[in-house]
């Protein structure tokens, strides 16, 4: 069909596809990737092998974190689930994630204090009178006539 584009089994008009974002759901944008790219191992100049698929790997981890799915349900486009898990585990043990989180942490939110006198409670939490409770009757005692 002319004027249509087929992506992942779905046909859509070309003009609609031109307006769609290039990243998939649960994947890093180009701006987000540029912020963390140099914090990860496997780039040029680092000891060990070069990992050309760091972005794909990080997208797999983001997918796992956002969906809460088991590792075995990782989509095939990210690679073999066990390989992704083993790499995630190695990075966790070597502190890669911790270093990245510390470097990306927003310093303005490091010390945050909330004063409860300025936080409003819901109107129903403001000391409303409770319902009157009935006293339970003891078992085995006949009711008074």
Coordinates of C-alpha atoms in Angstrom, one line a residue:
X1 CA 0.0 0.0 0.0
X2 CA 1.5 3.3 -1.0
X3 CA 1.6 6.0 1.6
X4 CA 1.8 3.6 4.5
X5 CA 4.8 2.4 6.5
X6 CA 4.9 -0.9 8.2
X7 CA 6.8 -1.0 11.6
X8 CA 6.7 -4.0 13.9
X9 CA 3.7 -5.4 12.1
X10 CA 1.6 -2.3 12.3
X11 CA 0.7 -0.2 9.2
X12 CA 0.5 3.5 9.7
X13 CA 0.3 6.5 7.3
X14 CA 3.7 8.1 6.5
X15 CA 2.6 11.5 7.8
X16 CA 1.7 10.1 11.1
X17 CA 5.0 8.2 11.4
X18 CA 6.9 11.5 10.8
X19 CA 5.4 12.9 13.9
X20 CA 6.1 9.9 16.1
X21 CA 9.1 10.0 18.5
X22 CA 12.1 7.8 17.4
X23 CA 12.5 6.2 20.9
X24 CA 10.3 3.5 22.1
X25 CA 8.5 3.4 25.3
X26 CA 10.7 2.7 28.3
X27 CA 13.9 3.7 26.5
X28 CA 16.3 6.5 27.1
X29 CA 16.1 9.6 24.9
X30 CA 19.2 10.9 23.2
X31 CA 19.6 13.6 25.8
X32 CA 19.4 11.1 28.7
X33 CA 21.9 8.8 27.0
X34 CA 24.4 11.6 26.5
X35 CA 24.3 12.4 30.2
X36 CA 25.2 8.8 31.2
X37 CA 27.2 7.5 28.3
X38 CA 30.6 8.6 29.6
X39 CA 29.9 7.2 33.1
X40 CA 29.7 3.6 31.9
X41 CA 32.5 1.1 31.3
X42 CA 33.3 -0.3 27.9
X43 CA 33.7 2.9 26.1
X44 CA 36.8 3.8 24.0
X45 CA 39.9 4.2 26.1
X46 CA 38.6 2.0 29.0
X47 CA 40.5 -1.2 29.9
X48 CA 38.8 -4.4 28.8
X49 CA 36.5 -4.9 25.8
X50 CA 34.5 -2.2 24.2
X51 CA 30.7 -2.5 24.6
X52 CA 29.1 -1.0 21.6
X53 CA 25.7 -2.1 23.0
X54 CA 25.8 -0.1 26.2
X55 CA 22.8 1.9 25.3
X56 CA 20.8 -1.3 24.4
X57 CA 21.9 -2.8 27.7
X58 CA 20.8 0.3 29.7
X59 CA 17.5 0.4 27.8
X60 CA 17.0 -3.3 28.8
X61 CA 17.6 -2.4 32.5
X62 CA 15.2 0.6 32.3
X63 CA 12.6 -1.7 30.7
X64 CA 13.1 -4.2 33.5
X65 CA 12.8 -1.5 36.2
X66 CA 9.7 0.1 34.7
X67 CA 7.8 -3.0 33.9
X68 CA 8.7 -5.1 36.9
X69 CA 8.7 -8.2 34.7
X70 CA 10.9 -11.2 35.5
X71 CA 14.2 -11.5 33.7
X72 CA 13.0 -14.3 31.5
X73 CA 10.3 -12.0 30.0
X74 CA 12.9 -9.5 28.7
X75 CA 12.1 -8.8 25.0
X76 CA 14.4 -10.5 22.5
X77 CA 15.4 -7.1 21.0
X78 CA 17.6 -6.6 24.1
X79 CA 19.4 -9.9 23.7
X80 CA 19.5 -13.1 25.7
X81 CA 17.9 -12.4 29.1
X82 CA 20.6 -14.3 31.0
X83 CA 23.4 -12.4 29.4
X84 CA 21.7 -9.1 30.3
X85 CA 21.2 -10.3 33.8
X86 CA 24.8 -11.4 34.2
X87 CA 26.1 -8.1 33.0
X88 CA 23.7 -6.2 35.3
X89 CA 24.9 -8.3 38.2
X90 CA 28.6 -7.7 37.4
X91 CA 28.0 -3.9 37.1
X92 CA 26.1 -4.0 40.4
X93 CA 28.9 -5.8 42.3
X94 CA 31.6 -3.5 40.8
X95 CA 29.7 -0.4 41.8
X96 CA 29.0 1.0 38.3
X97 CA 25.4 1.8 39.1
X98 CA 26.3 3.4 42.4
X99 CA 28.9 5.7 40.9
X100 CA 26.5 6.7 38.1
X101 CA 23.7 7.5 40.5
X102 CA 26.0 9.5 42.7
X103 CA 27.3 11.5 39.8
X104 CA 23.9 12.2 38.4
X105 CA 22.3 13.0 41.7
X106 CA 20.7 16.5 41.9
X107 CA 22.7 18.3 44.6
X108 CA 19.7 20.6 45.3
X109 CA 17.7 17.7 46.7
X110 CA 20.5 16.2 48.8
X111 CA 19.1 17.8 52.0
X112 CA 15.4 18.2 51.9
X113 CA 13.4 19.1 55.0
X114 CA 9.7 19.2 55.2
X115 CA 8.0 21.1 58.1
X116 CA 4.7 19.4 59.0
X117 CA 3.1 22.6 60.0
X118 CA 3.0 23.7 56.4
X119 CA 1.7 20.4 55.0
X120 CA -2.1 20.3 54.8
X121 CA -3.8 17.1 55.7
X122 CA -7.0 15.9 54.0
X123 CA -10.1 17.3 55.5
X124 CA -11.2 13.8 56.7
X125 CA -7.9 13.5 58.7
X126 CA -8.6 16.6 60.7
X127 CA -9.9 15.1 63.9
X128 CA -13.5 14.3 62.9
X129 CA -15.6 12.6 65.6
X130 CA -15.6 8.9 65.2
X131 CA -18.6 6.6 64.9
X132 CA -20.2 5.3 68.1
X133 CA -19.3 1.7 68.6
X134 CA -21.7 -0.9 70.0
X135 CA -20.5 -3.0 72.9
X136 CA -20.2 -6.6 72.0
X137 CA -22.5 -9.0 73.8
X138 CA -20.9 -11.8 75.6
X139 CA -21.6 -15.3 74.1
X140 CA -23.9 -17.6 75.9
X141 CA -25.7 -15.0 77.9
X142 CA -29.4 -14.9 77.2
X143 CA -30.8 -11.6 76.1
X144 CA -32.9 -9.7 78.6
X145 CA -36.6 -9.8 77.8

